[in-house]
Amino acid sequence: MARLKKTVAMVGMMGAGKTAVGTAVARALGVPFLDSDDEIVRAANRSITEIFERDGEPFFRARESEVLARLLRGPPCVLSTGGGAYLADSNRRLISDVGVAVWLRADLDLLWSRVRHKATRPLLRTANPRDTLRALYNARVPFYAQADITVDASADLTIEGMAERVVTALAARPDVLEEDKT
């Protein structure tokens, strides 16, 4: 088994598979899986949607940055980040300084097929959620492209297949993953 030397932060759009693939990667590497959104919900004792509605997106983003900093200081793990977390320059810098950012790159059609029936996406509560997703995608891709590692998703790839791609990409980085010699 390989030993994870730093936290792997999964970044990308909603629906890219950060949680599902991240969980499978953590299982494959024998490390904990954490989800920054779950940590925010637990700390606030409210859903992401409720936080957005009551306190607004800027409040949420500030809590998100605090949670990311705390989780990145902990033992190496696989960390799923919210879709907007990587947009903040300070979050990108922190992730790359302390851990490694892995962008799960998925095209717009694949993302839409995964999120269109989910009511838990506050940013898509608009008159035309597909157009909103497209606008978010176009605005965010330049930020995600700054990730340390990019792994491409495809509709025909299983979660385990995607996780294998991520582990293979991590294995090419000796600063992130090393073979356990024991």
Coordinates of C-alpha atoms in Angstrom, one line a residue:
M1 CA 0.0 0.0 0.0
A2 CA 1.2 3.5 -0.8
R3 CA 1.5 6.1 2.0
L4 CA -0.2 9.5 1.5
K5 CA 2.2 12.3 2.5
K6 CA -0.2 15.3 2.2
T7 CA -3.9 15.9 1.9
V8 CA -5.5 15.5 -1.5
A9 CA -8.1 18.2 -2.1
M10 CA -10.7 17.2 -4.7
V11 CA -11.8 20.3 -6.6
G12 CA -14.2 20.9 -9.4
M13 CA -17.8 21.7 -10.3
M14 CA -20.8 20.3 -8.5
G15 CA -21.5 16.9 -10.0
A16 CA -17.9 16.2 -10.9
G17 CA -17.7 13.4 -8.4
K18 CA -15.6 15.0 -5.7
T19 CA -17.4 13.1 -2.9
A20 CA -18.0 9.8 -4.6
V21 CA -14.6 9.6 -6.2
G22 CA -12.9 11.1 -3.1
T23 CA -14.4 8.4 -0.9
A24 CA -13.2 5.7 -3.2
V25 CA -9.7 7.2 -3.4
A26 CA -9.5 7.4 0.4
R27 CA -10.6 3.8 0.7
A28 CA -8.0 2.8 -1.9
L29 CA -5.2 4.6 0.1
G30 CA -6.5 3.6 3.5
V31 CA -6.9 7.2 4.7
P32 CA -9.8 9.2 6.1
F33 CA -12.2 10.9 3.7
L34 CA -13.5 14.4 4.8
D35 CA -16.0 16.6 3.1
S36 CA -15.7 20.4 3.8
D37 CA -19.4 21.0 3.1
D38 CA -20.3 18.3 5.7
E39 CA -18.0 19.9 8.2
I40 CA -19.6 23.3 7.6
V41 CA -23.1 21.9 8.0
R42 CA -22.0 20.1 11.3
A43 CA -20.5 23.3 12.7
A44 CA -23.4 25.5 11.7
N45 CA -26.1 22.9 12.5
R46 CA -27.8 24.0 9.3
S47 CA -27.8 22.8 5.7
I48 CA -25.8 24.6 3.0
T49 CA -29.1 25.9 1.5
E50 CA -30.2 27.3 4.9
I51 CA -26.8 29.0 5.4
F52 CA -27.0 30.6 1.9
E53 CA -30.6 31.7 2.5
R54 CA -30.1 33.1 6.0
D55 CA -26.6 34.4 5.9
G56 CA -25.7 34.7 2.2
E57 CA -22.9 33.4 0.0
P58 CA -20.1 35.7 1.4
F59 CA -20.8 34.4 5.0
F60 CA -20.7 30.8 3.7
R61 CA -17.5 31.3 1.8
A62 CA -15.8 32.7 4.9
R63 CA -16.8 29.7 6.9
E64 CA -15.7 27.5 4.1
S65 CA -12.2 29.0 4.1
E66 CA -11.9 28.5 7.9
V67 CA -12.9 24.9 7.6
L68 CA -10.5 24.2 4.8
A69 CA -7.6 25.7 6.7
R70 CA -8.5 23.5 9.8
L71 CA -8.8 20.3 7.8
L72 CA -5.7 20.9 5.8
R73 CA -3.7 21.3 9.0
G74 CA -4.8 17.8 10.1
P75 CA -3.4 14.4 9.2
P76 CA -3.2 13.6 5.5
C77 CA -6.6 12.6 4.1
V78 CA -8.7 12.9 1.0
L79 CA -10.8 16.1 1.2
S80 CA -13.8 16.9 -0.9
T81 CA -14.2 20.7 -1.3
G82 CA -17.3 22.6 -2.3
G83 CA -17.5 23.6 -6.0
G84 CA -16.8 27.3 -5.2
A85 CA -14.0 26.7 -2.6
Y86 CA -11.2 26.7 -5.1
L87 CA -12.2 30.1 -6.6
A88 CA -10.7 32.0 -3.7
D89 CA -7.0 32.8 -4.3
S90 CA -6.3 32.2 -0.6
N91 CA -7.9 28.7 -0.7
R92 CA -6.0 27.8 -3.9
R93 CA -2.7 28.9 -2.3
L94 CA -3.4 27.1 0.9
I95 CA -4.4 23.8 -0.8
S96 CA -1.3 23.8 -3.0
D97 CA 1.1 24.9 -0.1
V98 CA -0.1 22.3 2.3
G99 CA -1.7 19.6 0.1
V100 CA -2.4 18.9 -3.5
A101 CA -5.4 20.0 -5.6
V102 CA -6.9 17.4 -7.9
W103 CA -9.4 18.8 -10.4
L104 CA -12.0 16.3 -11.5
R105 CA -12.6 17.7 -15.0
A106 CA -16.1 16.9 -16.4
D107 CA -17.8 18.5 -19.3
L108 CA -21.0 20.5 -19.0
D109 CA -23.3 17.7 -20.3
L110 CA -22.0 15.2 -17.8
L111 CA -22.3 17.7 -15.0
W112 CA -25.9 18.6 -15.9
S113 CA -26.9 14.9 -16.1
R114 CA -25.7 14.5 -12.6
V115 CA -27.1 17.6 -10.9
R116 CA -30.3 18.4 -12.7
H117 CA -32.6 16.4 -10.4
K118 CA -30.9 17.5 -7.1
A119 CA -32.7 20.1 -5.0
T120 CA -29.7 20.4 -2.7
R121 CA -27.8 22.8 -5.0
P122 CA -28.6 26.4 -3.9
L123 CA -26.7 28.1 -6.7
L124 CA -29.0 26.2 -9.2
R125 CA -32.3 27.5 -7.7
T126 CA -32.9 29.8 -10.7
A127 CA -35.4 30.1 -13.5
N128 CA -33.0 28.3 -15.9
P129 CA -30.7 26.1 -13.9
R130 CA -28.9 24.7 -16.9
D131 CA -27.9 28.2 -18.1
T132 CA -26.8 29.0 -14.5
L133 CA -24.7 25.8 -14.5
R134 CA -23.2 26.8 -17.8
A135 CA -22.3 30.3 -16.5
L136 CA -20.8 28.9 -13.4
Y137 CA -18.8 26.4 -15.4
N138 CA -17.5 29.0 -17.8
A139 CA -16.5 31.3 -14.9
R140 CA -14.9 28.5 -12.8
V141 CA -12.9 26.5 -15.3
P142 CA -10.0 29.0 -15.4
F143 CA -9.6 28.6 -11.6
Y144 CA -9.9 24.8 -11.6
A145 CA -7.3 24.7 -14.4
Q146 CA -4.8 26.0 -11.8
A147 CA -5.0 22.7 -9.9
D148 CA -1.9 20.7 -9.3
I149 CA -3.3 17.6 -11.0
T150 CA -6.2 17.2 -13.6
V151 CA -8.1 14.0 -14.0
D152 CA -10.7 13.7 -16.8
A153 CA -14.1 12.2 -16.1
S154 CA -16.3 10.5 -18.6
A155 CA -19.9 9.2 -18.5
D156 CA -18.8 5.6 -19.1
L157 CA -16.3 5.5 -16.2
T158 CA -17.3 4.0 -12.9
I159 CA -16.5 5.7 -9.6
E160 CA -13.8 3.0 -9.0
G161 CA -12.4 3.6 -12.5
M162 CA -12.2 7.4 -11.8
A163 CA -10.6 6.7 -8.4
E164 CA -8.0 4.5 -10.1
R165 CA -7.2 7.4 -12.5
V166 CA -6.7 9.7 -9.5
V167 CA -4.5 7.3 -7.6
T168 CA -2.4 6.8 -10.7
A169 CA -2.0 10.5 -11.1
L170 CA -1.1 10.9 -7.4
A171 CA 1.5 8.1 -7.7
A172 CA 3.4 10.1 -10.3
R173 CA 4.0 12.7 -7.5
P174 CA 6.5 11.4 -5.0
D175 CA 5.8 14.5 -2.8
V176 CA 2.2 13.3 -2.5
L177 CA 2.3 9.5 -2.5
E178 CA 5.1 7.1 -1.8
E179 CA 5.3 3.3 -1.9
D180 CA 5.2 1.9 1.6
K181 CA 8.4 -0.2 1.8
T182 CA 7.3 -2.3 4.8

